[in-house]
XYZ file of C-alpha atoms in Angstrom:
685
model
C 90.142 120.274 212.092
C 88.380 117.673 210.047
C 88.045 114.598 211.082
C 89.050 112.149 208.146
C 88.077 108.482 207.390
C 90.819 105.934 207.201
C 91.291 106.285 203.169
C 90.561 109.646 202.938
C 92.981 112.820 202.186
C 95.974 114.149 203.918
C 97.870 117.007 202.932
C 101.506 118.448 201.861
C 102.876 121.915 201.539
C 106.302 122.147 199.652
C 108.282 124.488 201.295
C 111.362 125.364 200.682
C 111.996 122.101 198.740
C 110.395 119.843 201.372
C 107.444 118.229 201.853
C 105.851 119.590 204.799
C 102.362 117.539 205.385
C 99.062 118.610 207.485
C 95.929 118.071 207.925
C 94.707 120.496 205.508
C 91.220 119.238 205.047
C 88.289 121.869 204.787
C 89.824 123.619 207.470
C 93.277 122.190 208.322
C 96.803 123.001 207.771
C 97.967 121.755 211.017
C 101.637 120.369 211.600
C 103.362 118.135 214.217
C 106.720 118.029 215.210
C 106.422 114.656 216.634
C 109.383 113.072 214.580
C 112.187 110.636 214.382
C 113.919 113.504 217.035
C 111.881 111.222 219.459
C 113.688 108.385 218.314
C 117.192 106.777 219.454
C 119.431 106.878 217.336
C 120.606 103.600 217.309
C 117.203 102.335 216.379
C 117.060 100.090 213.290
C 114.957 101.730 210.542
C 112.226 99.060 211.460
C 111.542 100.304 214.863
C 111.994 103.681 213.652
C 109.360 103.290 210.893
C 106.826 101.244 213.686
C 107.800 104.271 215.778
C 106.821 107.035 213.040
C 103.637 105.471 211.891
C 102.153 104.761 215.370
C 102.799 108.173 216.096
C 101.236 109.150 212.804
C 104.110 110.129 210.982
C 103.195 108.066 207.827
C 105.124 109.625 204.883
C 108.284 109.307 207.158
C 107.511 105.638 207.881
C 107.018 104.390 204.705
C 110.478 105.956 203.519
C 112.020 104.147 206.604
C 110.325 100.780 205.812
C 111.747 100.951 201.987
C 115.128 101.320 204.039
C 114.627 98.308 205.680
C 113.340 96.454 203.091
C 115.718 97.511 200.393
C 118.854 98.749 202.366
C 121.589 98.578 199.117
C 119.007 101.608 198.044
C 120.298 105.289 198.597
C 117.506 106.699 200.517
C 117.538 109.875 202.059
C 118.024 110.259 206.025
C 115.667 110.286 208.639
C 116.547 114.103 208.699
C 115.354 114.935 205.043
C 112.294 113.239 205.674
C 109.124 115.576 205.995
C 107.895 116.833 209.105
C 104.379 115.147 209.503
C 101.013 115.162 211.688
C 99.830 112.699 213.923
C 97.065 111.429 213.074
C 95.323 107.931 212.882
C 97.502 106.931 215.558
C 97.806 103.211 215.788
C 99.677 100.841 218.723
C 102.663 98.816 216.957
C 102.591 95.235 218.034
C 106.195 93.957 218.009
C 106.110 90.619 216.507
C 108.197 88.374 213.986
C 107.192 89.806 210.668
C 107.516 88.448 206.756
C 108.971 90.752 204.448
C 105.570 90.885 203.153
C 103.792 91.885 206.296
C 106.633 94.643 206.219
C 105.175 95.784 202.343
C 101.862 95.732 203.897
C 102.605 98.338 206.464
C 104.621 100.706 203.762
C 101.363 100.114 201.787
C 99.224 101.703 204.986
C 101.611 104.037 205.416
C 101.599 105.323 201.543
C 97.695 105.421 201.802
C 97.255 107.220 204.577
C 99.839 109.822 203.678
C 98.127 110.177 200.820
C 100.338 108.576 197.854
C 98.133 106.589 196.450
C 100.043 105.367 193.514
C 102.622 104.123 195.901
C 100.008 102.283 198.044
C 98.643 100.771 195.423
C 101.436 99.004 193.866
C 102.248 97.625 197.535
C 98.886 96.334 198.293
C 98.979 94.607 194.951
C 102.048 93.260 195.500
C 100.439 92.091 199.077
C 97.333 90.054 197.624
C 99.144 88.646 194.697
C 101.411 86.731 197.283
C 98.855 85.466 199.956
C 95.227 86.388 199.157
C 94.066 84.995 201.898
C 96.323 86.931 204.170
C 96.097 90.124 203.054
C 92.436 90.067 201.925
C 92.187 93.675 203.425
C 94.644 94.867 200.595
C 92.096 94.143 197.842
C 89.607 96.427 199.753
C 92.315 99.497 200.351
C 93.887 99.024 196.284
C 90.292 99.430 195.270
C 90.363 102.961 197.412
C 93.528 104.110 195.993
C 92.390 103.005 192.314
C 89.349 105.532 192.768
C 91.331 107.758 194.032
C 93.704 107.635 190.930
C 90.155 107.803 188.838
C 90.376 103.652 187.743
C 87.249 103.436 188.625
C 87.091 99.675 186.570
C 89.939 98.244 188.637
C 88.530 99.670 191.945
C 85.396 98.170 191.423
C 87.538 94.549 190.026
C 89.333 94.245 193.316
C 86.012 95.104 195.545
C 84.569 92.123 193.910
C 87.752 89.920 194.826
C 87.723 91.644 198.168
C 84.164 90.157 198.544
C 84.746 87.169 196.604
C 87.852 86.303 199.266
C 84.789 86.574 202.111
C 86.698 90.253 203.699
C 84.769 90.712 206.285
C 86.641 93.399 208.258
C 85.436 96.395 205.782
C 82.461 94.365 204.599
C 79.940 97.742 205.383
C 82.711 100.130 203.759
C 83.477 97.746 200.968
C 79.261 98.115 200.133
C 79.381 102.023 200.509
C 83.084 102.139 198.542
C 80.472 99.944 195.577
C 77.878 102.733 195.448
C 80.707 105.145 195.366
C 81.979 103.825 192.178
C 78.626 103.655 190.672
C 77.894 106.865 191.665
C 81.064 108.519 190.149
C 79.984 106.414 186.733
C 76.610 108.008 186.816
C 78.303 111.784 187.864
C 80.996 111.317 184.982
C 77.977 110.650 182.824
C 75.646 113.264 183.331
C 74.990 115.312 180.158
C 75.027 118.720 181.932
C 78.942 118.425 182.598
C 79.649 120.757 179.496
C 77.767 123.668 180.507
C 80.067 123.705 183.851
C 83.696 125.518 183.577
C 86.181 124.759 186.483
C 89.466 127.011 186.992
C 91.929 126.993 189.501
C 92.415 130.101 190.989
C 95.327 131.985 190.602
C 97.128 133.634 192.853
C 100.196 136.778 192.318
C 102.660 137.387 194.763
C 101.024 134.377 196.487
C 101.666 132.965 199.888
C 103.512 129.877 200.248
C 101.206 127.499 199.757
C 97.558 126.092 199.435
C 94.957 128.611 199.496
C 91.167 127.699 200.763
C 88.074 128.577 202.614
C 87.730 131.717 200.588
C 85.153 134.508 202.508
C 83.654 137.881 201.925
C 85.797 140.394 203.273
C 85.488 144.358 201.624
C 83.993 144.950 198.337
C 86.073 142.562 196.049
C 88.193 141.773 198.663
C 88.012 138.220 199.987
C 89.696 136.655 203.121
C 91.378 133.169 202.507
C 93.687 131.023 204.095
C 96.846 129.646 203.429
C 100.770 128.833 205.200
C 102.953 131.111 206.168
C 106.754 131.188 207.598
C 106.992 132.540 210.601
C 109.339 135.587 210.851
C 111.045 134.284 213.820
C 112.133 130.560 214.173
C 112.012 128.663 217.378
C 113.441 125.740 218.684
C 110.637 123.155 218.987
C 108.221 125.161 217.229
C 107.209 124.448 214.057
C 107.786 127.571 211.500
C 104.697 126.866 209.464
C 101.120 127.982 210.360
C 98.296 128.669 208.585
C 97.272 132.281 208.661
C 94.285 134.188 207.553
C 95.098 136.849 204.256
C 93.009 139.284 202.713
C 93.093 139.590 198.493
C 91.737 141.349 195.772
C 89.734 139.200 193.561
C 89.870 139.734 190.020
C 88.896 137.605 186.847
C 89.814 133.994 188.298
C 92.560 135.666 190.195
C 93.918 137.030 193.829
C 95.639 140.000 193.371
C 97.767 142.389 196.756
C 97.486 139.189 198.712
C 98.497 140.187 202.349
C 98.166 138.883 206.378
C 95.240 139.782 208.040
C 96.773 141.515 211.164
C 95.079 140.251 214.485
C 96.535 141.607 217.661
C 98.393 139.173 219.833
C 97.360 136.073 218.085
C 99.488 132.908 219.461
C 101.802 132.323 216.765
C 102.272 128.271 217.701
C 98.437 127.689 216.697
C 96.872 127.943 213.201
C 94.603 130.450 212.592
C 91.959 130.392 209.260
C 88.302 129.091 207.984
C 87.399 133.164 208.575
C 83.959 134.944 208.434
C 83.043 138.335 208.535
C 80.056 139.819 210.147
C 77.517 141.885 207.815
C 78.339 144.933 209.408
C 82.418 144.455 208.917
C 82.906 145.009 213.034
C 82.953 141.646 214.075
C 85.751 138.679 212.532
C 84.893 135.534 213.211
C 88.116 132.662 212.653
C 89.390 129.080 213.797
C 91.964 128.462 215.683
C 93.471 124.834 216.151
C 96.638 122.864 217.253
C 97.502 119.230 217.709
C 97.117 118.068 221.040
C 98.476 114.300 222.117
C 98.205 113.764 218.257
C 94.855 115.058 218.103
C 93.820 118.337 216.425
C 91.893 120.636 218.966
C 90.237 123.558 217.540
C 87.972 126.570 218.971
C 86.205 129.649 217.763
C 87.453 132.772 218.562
C 86.172 136.498 217.962
C 88.143 139.713 217.415
C 86.745 143.119 216.809
C 87.804 145.934 214.131
C 89.928 149.078 215.403
C 92.195 151.309 213.862
C 95.407 148.845 213.681
C 93.356 146.199 212.175
C 91.462 143.700 214.759
C 91.728 143.057 218.305
C 92.981 140.157 220.899
C 90.786 137.479 219.685
C 88.606 135.882 222.556
C 87.168 132.711 222.869
C 83.359 132.885 221.467
C 81.412 132.257 224.321
C 78.366 130.084 224.513
C 79.865 128.338 220.757
C 83.009 126.660 222.038
C 82.075 123.667 224.684
C 84.965 122.487 226.952
C 86.299 119.511 225.853
C 84.948 119.455 222.201
C 85.705 121.300 219.389
C 84.018 123.757 217.336
C 85.218 125.586 213.911
C 84.705 127.257 210.415
C 82.401 129.935 211.393
C 80.572 131.545 208.465
C 77.978 134.649 209.181
C 74.951 135.346 206.873
C 75.149 138.106 204.929
C 71.818 139.574 206.503
C 73.386 139.621 209.775
C 71.591 137.239 211.565
C 72.997 133.595 211.956
C 76.228 132.381 212.572
C 76.754 129.044 211.378
C 79.615 126.841 212.440
C 80.901 123.000 212.675
C 81.098 121.224 215.740
C 81.393 117.753 217.882
C 79.717 119.003 220.622
C 77.201 117.034 222.623
C 73.754 117.148 221.287
C 74.518 116.491 217.706
C 73.646 113.665 215.127
C 77.100 112.478 215.650
C 80.728 113.184 215.442
C 80.834 116.545 213.661
C 77.281 118.508 213.204
C 76.360 121.778 211.361
C 74.959 124.215 213.837
C 73.621 127.627 214.170
C 73.132 130.562 216.459
C 71.775 133.945 216.436
C 74.319 136.810 216.041
C 73.680 139.904 218.197
C 75.123 143.712 217.444
C 77.660 143.547 219.730
C 78.857 140.250 217.845
C 78.030 137.712 220.885
C 75.942 134.625 219.786
C 72.780 133.375 220.759
C 72.068 129.725 222.233
C 73.393 127.347 219.193
C 70.568 124.931 217.806
C 71.521 121.675 215.765
C 70.568 122.174 212.268
C 68.711 118.640 212.591
C 69.223 115.270 211.071
C 68.253 116.142 207.498
C 71.396 118.218 207.425
C 73.593 116.104 210.005
C 74.330 112.438 209.719
C 76.497 110.050 211.953
C 79.628 111.382 210.141
C 80.800 114.296 209.446
C 79.210 117.644 208.200
C 81.359 120.528 207.946
C 82.280 123.901 206.430
C 78.626 125.465 206.395
C 77.855 128.178 203.423
C 74.358 129.797 203.304
C 73.400 131.904 200.614
C 70.603 134.196 202.025
C 69.151 135.419 198.212
C 68.626 131.780 196.725
C 68.095 130.435 200.557
C 70.388 127.449 200.405
C 72.750 126.059 202.984
C 75.877 124.161 201.284
C 78.266 121.912 203.680
C 80.950 119.103 203.244
C 79.798 115.669 204.387
C 81.345 112.532 204.046
C 77.834 110.552 205.496
C 76.396 109.949 202.558
C 76.786 108.354 198.984
C 79.295 110.457 197.039
C 81.945 110.704 194.758
C 84.736 109.826 197.394
C 86.108 111.616 200.561
C 84.217 114.837 201.171
C 81.206 115.722 198.929
C 79.493 119.129 198.860
C 76.057 119.219 199.229
C 72.902 121.470 199.215
C 69.417 122.007 201.324
C 67.174 124.749 200.427
C 65.347 126.256 203.311
C 66.015 128.126 207.060
C 66.767 127.798 209.800
C 62.713 126.919 210.646
C 62.783 123.551 208.193
C 65.398 122.331 205.423
C 64.372 120.375 202.114
C 65.905 116.989 200.910
C 69.790 117.376 201.011
C 71.103 117.056 197.322
C 74.685 115.839 196.611
C 76.338 119.231 193.796
C 77.081 116.454 191.767
C 80.117 116.566 189.208
C 82.148 118.487 188.724
C 81.358 120.942 191.686
C 82.669 117.186 193.330
C 85.545 114.827 192.361
C 86.329 111.755 193.766
C 89.060 114.094 196.524
C 88.110 115.677 198.950
C 85.879 119.012 197.998
C 84.521 121.778 200.872
C 84.533 125.319 201.880
C 82.388 126.584 199.146
C 81.586 130.428 198.624
C 79.919 132.649 196.403
C 78.739 136.167 196.148
C 75.538 137.045 197.262
C 74.605 138.526 194.106
C 75.391 135.748 192.144
C 73.645 132.664 191.296
C 74.647 129.586 193.495
C 76.712 128.411 190.717
C 78.212 131.318 189.246
C 81.525 132.314 189.898
C 81.803 129.781 192.732
C 84.684 129.319 194.984
C 85.228 125.539 196.001
C 88.009 124.303 197.880
C 89.435 120.961 197.067
C 92.346 118.953 196.362
C 91.607 117.582 192.964
C 94.742 117.280 190.854
C 97.292 118.165 193.831
C 99.621 115.992 196.002
C 99.919 118.870 198.313
C 97.168 120.640 199.738
C 93.664 122.079 199.311
C 93.472 124.472 196.565
C 90.415 126.715 195.472
C 88.291 126.686 191.894
C 86.510 128.843 190.615
C 82.992 127.015 189.590
C 80.504 128.202 187.165
C 77.540 126.607 185.448
C 76.331 128.047 182.356
C 71.865 128.396 182.706
C 70.107 125.925 181.921
C 68.073 126.323 178.481
C 64.636 127.261 178.977
C 61.279 126.429 176.962
C 58.176 127.506 176.837
C 55.558 125.516 175.581
C 51.541 125.613 175.445
C 48.181 124.756 173.822
C 45.841 127.202 171.778
C 42.395 126.011 172.073
C 39.054 126.928 170.605
C 37.220 128.954 173.191
C 33.939 127.305 172.234
C 34.992 123.512 172.175
C 37.825 123.509 173.842
C 39.568 121.493 171.019
C 43.001 122.200 170.116
C 43.449 124.946 167.475
C 46.084 123.296 164.597
C 47.824 126.111 162.382
C 47.526 129.182 164.728
C 50.307 131.645 164.972
C 52.089 132.631 167.901
C 54.403 135.285 168.158
C 55.983 135.670 171.699
C 57.607 138.603 172.813
C 59.946 138.934 175.698
C 60.617 142.215 177.844
C 63.657 143.087 175.554
C 61.195 143.468 172.667
C 62.279 140.684 170.660
C 59.868 138.631 169.022
C 59.933 134.610 167.889
C 56.956 133.359 165.705
C 56.090 129.661 165.804
C 52.881 127.915 164.297
C 50.592 125.269 166.657
C 51.009 121.751 165.405
C 47.885 119.120 165.101
C 47.470 119.051 168.699
C 47.790 123.015 169.146
C 51.601 123.185 171.075
C 53.877 125.374 170.811
C 57.207 125.804 171.761
C 59.802 128.430 172.255
C 63.587 128.663 173.707
C 63.786 131.386 175.976
C 66.408 133.940 176.211
C 65.767 135.648 179.249
C 63.086 134.480 182.176
C 60.669 137.555 183.683
C 57.224 138.903 181.346
C 56.678 137.450 177.650
C 53.603 138.443 175.947
C 51.922 136.325 173.638
C 49.950 137.598 170.070
C 48.031 134.509 168.737
C 46.491 134.979 165.167
C 44.363 132.548 163.259
C 42.218 132.499 160.209
C 38.340 132.838 160.961
C 39.576 133.761 164.697
C 39.895 136.825 166.690
C 43.396 137.791 167.577
C 44.282 137.275 171.190
C 46.889 139.510 173.153
C 48.301 138.261 176.237
C 50.923 137.742 178.943
C 52.380 134.161 179.690
C 51.068 132.630 182.837
C 53.210 129.915 183.598
C 51.123 127.146 185.547
C 54.178 124.418 186.124
C 57.709 124.139 185.981
C 59.467 120.923 184.794
C 63.377 120.946 185.826
C 64.359 117.232 185.300
C 65.933 117.543 182.476
C 70.045 118.126 182.609
C 69.932 120.486 180.279
C 66.236 122.575 179.711
C 63.967 123.836 182.454
C 60.531 123.508 180.960
C 58.034 126.136 181.786
C 54.522 125.022 180.963
C 52.443 128.203 180.313
C 48.258 127.697 180.806
C 46.278 126.876 178.032
C 45.302 129.671 175.618
C 41.434 129.867 174.180
C 40.704 131.595 170.939
C 37.369 133.241 169.797
C 36.452 132.503 166.415
C 34.963 135.410 164.482
C 31.411 135.666 162.967
C 31.588 135.236 159.741
C 28.949 136.887 157.892
C 26.764 135.362 154.812
C 25.561 138.071 151.274
C 22.078 136.192 152.108
C 21.654 137.087 155.547
C 23.188 140.775 155.623
C 23.487 144.108 153.828
C 25.869 144.983 151.827
C 27.804 148.307 150.667
C 30.496 148.623 148.428
C 33.673 150.452 147.915
C 35.793 152.165 145.607
C 39.502 150.904 144.490
C 41.874 151.371 147.546
C 38.963 153.699 149.283
C 37.191 153.359 152.914
C 35.302 156.281 152.654
C 31.015 155.808 152.402
C 29.622 155.902 148.700
C 26.257 157.983 148.641
C 24.591 154.089 147.960
C 26.217 153.164 150.851
C 24.990 155.694 153.202
C 21.069 155.038 151.953
C 22.028 151.651 153.034
C 23.043 152.278 156.735
C 19.966 155.429 157.050
C 17.891 152.395 156.992
C 19.746 150.268 159.276
C 20.139 153.106 161.601
C 16.081 152.859 161.634
C 15.953 149.138 162.728
C 18.183 149.654 165.413
C 16.472 153.068 166.486
C 12.729 151.602 166.504
C 14.477 147.916 168.032
C 16.445 148.546 171.292
C 17.992 145.192 172.158
C 18.806 144.672 168.428
C 22.863 144.665 167.638
C 25.106 144.867 164.603
C 28.155 142.683 163.239
C 30.078 144.507 160.513
C 32.664 142.406 158.616
C 34.935 144.613 156.482
C 36.683 142.777 152.846
C 38.855 143.893 150.309
C 39.645 142.620 146.781
C 43.215 140.052 145.782
C 45.213 143.446 144.928
C 47.648 144.486 147.545
C 49.700 142.909 150.239
C 48.002 140.642 153.283
C 49.234 143.348 155.772
C 47.812 146.166 153.686
C 44.584 144.545 152.915
C 43.826 143.707 156.812
C 44.298 147.469 157.663
C 42.518 148.769 154.500
C 39.334 146.217 155.265
C 39.913 147.426 158.784
C 39.214 150.769 157.915
C 36.430 149.996 155.872
C 34.296 148.180 158.664
C 35.461 151.016 160.916
C 34.004 153.771 159.076
C 30.812 151.698 158.757
C 30.462 151.397 162.233
C 31.872 155.482 162.899
C 28.672 156.611 160.802
C 26.000 154.509 163.041
C 27.507 155.803 166.316
C 27.956 159.375 165.108
C 24.119 158.688 164.458
C 23.690 157.975 167.808
C 23.811 154.404 168.156
C 25.777 153.085 171.235
C 29.291 151.643 170.274
C 28.621 148.934 172.597
C 25.955 147.451 170.016
C 28.515 147.207 167.503
C 31.247 144.750 166.945
C 33.014 144.360 163.551
C 35.616 142.117 161.980
C 38.535 142.723 159.190
C 39.411 139.867 157.088
C 41.357 140.961 154.143
C 40.873 139.493 150.946
C 39.635 136.719 152.809
C 36.318 135.229 151.906
C 35.566 136.539 147.996
C 32.226 136.530 146.147
C 33.266 136.826 143.127
C 36.164 135.241 140.732
C 38.777 138.253 140.136
C 40.549 136.589 137.177
C 38.363 134.944 134.147
C 41.236 132.845 131.709
C 43.826 134.525 132.984
C 42.332 137.607 132.779
C 41.437 140.196 135.376
C 38.044 140.771 136.341
C 37.374 144.107 137.522
C 33.134 143.838 138.030
C 34.295 141.089 140.346
C 36.712 142.523 141.914
C 34.484 145.818 142.694
C 31.934 143.360 144.140
C 34.678 142.017 146.783
C 35.303 145.731 148.206
C 32.602 145.378 150.361
C 31.109 145.644 154.220
C 28.766 143.392 155.338
C 26.599 144.510 158.089
C 24.011 141.826 160.286
C 21.412 143.377 162.425
C 20.647 140.383 164.796
C 17.550 140.882 166.603
C 16.700 140.147 170.243
C 15.409 136.991 171.350
C 11.697 136.574 171.872
C 10.654 135.391 175.415
């Protein structure tokens, strides 16, 4: 179902101790029965090998070439070799060939069968014997080494290919160098430590390969895997991809069981499915081999009491003579995305979408456009409605090798620049079939189908990225001068009620590590400044750092308090630890009242103080009570509260020494227990 590049991955399935190879990448586990049964029994191993190679039976061809090159070795008979899919069919030209020529064809067979270790050894022998004749072996050796994770050796071999004037794969060699450089960049990413990648386990498992997960019902998921047909028919492959449902529990699949679809064509493969948002319609891919090529179509089935109805071709999505596959229904029920090589695309397989109707039918398909699609293959679309993110697989961009997963933000009306999802979401093998619940973030328990670490087939991995660190920064400034305020205490309180404190530096800046996004409040205090309480207001967000997102809060401005001088104000005094007004204080306040009463434009400023005994917190409260008691007396006499402002300073700014030669000076303390009252007269015109 996915057209592979010449050096891309083919899959194998180990079933009943036999290897069965299929084109499983991104939607396939399709098998071919073109095999040596069609060969004449009197053909020698070389003729049989060439015939198998031409038919796309590469693993069989590799073993037959080995039988010809080393007839004395004990080799499995042809009937013991696995049945292979017909892929990359090539015409065999009969010529008088050297032993190295045959070794080169054996290397090609192993590579196309995905046995990179065996292939790389044979390629190396070829260019070691004759670098000029087998210059292409340098290129393919590099591809094999990259697939094996040997990046330095791969780069050296590409350099040798270019140094020996290799021309057949000139552009491909440049792309391979880009791939190798990109891999090294990705492996060096500091945020790799934030990812968790674990293989999805399956109890009472299907026979081999688990890929293309999709939502089914609650914690039930749809998967595609291989099933052995219960009834074997001569000439018909007994191994087919089928749809299964399973309960997903903490990284494992439980209770795996087949999805019952009426009257499916058992000679074909079914899988890569998606369920409509209302649960009534099932869309899936059906594929088979025809003349050595994979032919795929999208089918539609409706829910009934027995399971699912007999599937029918989905009108409008399938085009005669072309392939459509990998349907995906959006969670809002509005669209069906799919992959197709139908006319009107950017080239090869493209991502398309169509509106979904309530009855399960489709609107006219629309190409997702050249921001998404390239001249090569884009396949296996997934759309996260909550995050407005389209995830798909492609071999048309710089990546880590084979197919990589890419992401683009947007809607069907427009898409942002496509981004590679990077390591370790992607590997140096083939990565596809992305799925994550709508309730999760895009990289929270996401499912990715990949053949990394497998010599067999696509398996599914659970990928989770820990949230990036989040930092709130800002600057405190003086409201009058605009200059930064150093030494201000900033208290952050998050939505859970948890608090943190910071003191601003010489540049007035502060920085907090956030545990939770959302509403945060700030309290700013500084000696001689009014306290300020405010909610954070994010102006900009910097997401460039791999590990930390930095949220820049708007600059906060604080106002200096009015500090009254004794020589310009009326002073009243209080007893120790008291804030009630004494008779002498009342007498003076009555005089202040008369001034305010006679001068309508006059206002009043009051400052409260304590002596140095007691804690800072206690003295702040006590000085505030003294200032308020002073203000309240005048307000109760009839002065409007809008004409009076007051500040509390605690033990700040003593006017008398409280200790003399280490001894307590009570007289000095008495003078510091005070309130200062300043009448501000209106300006004269």
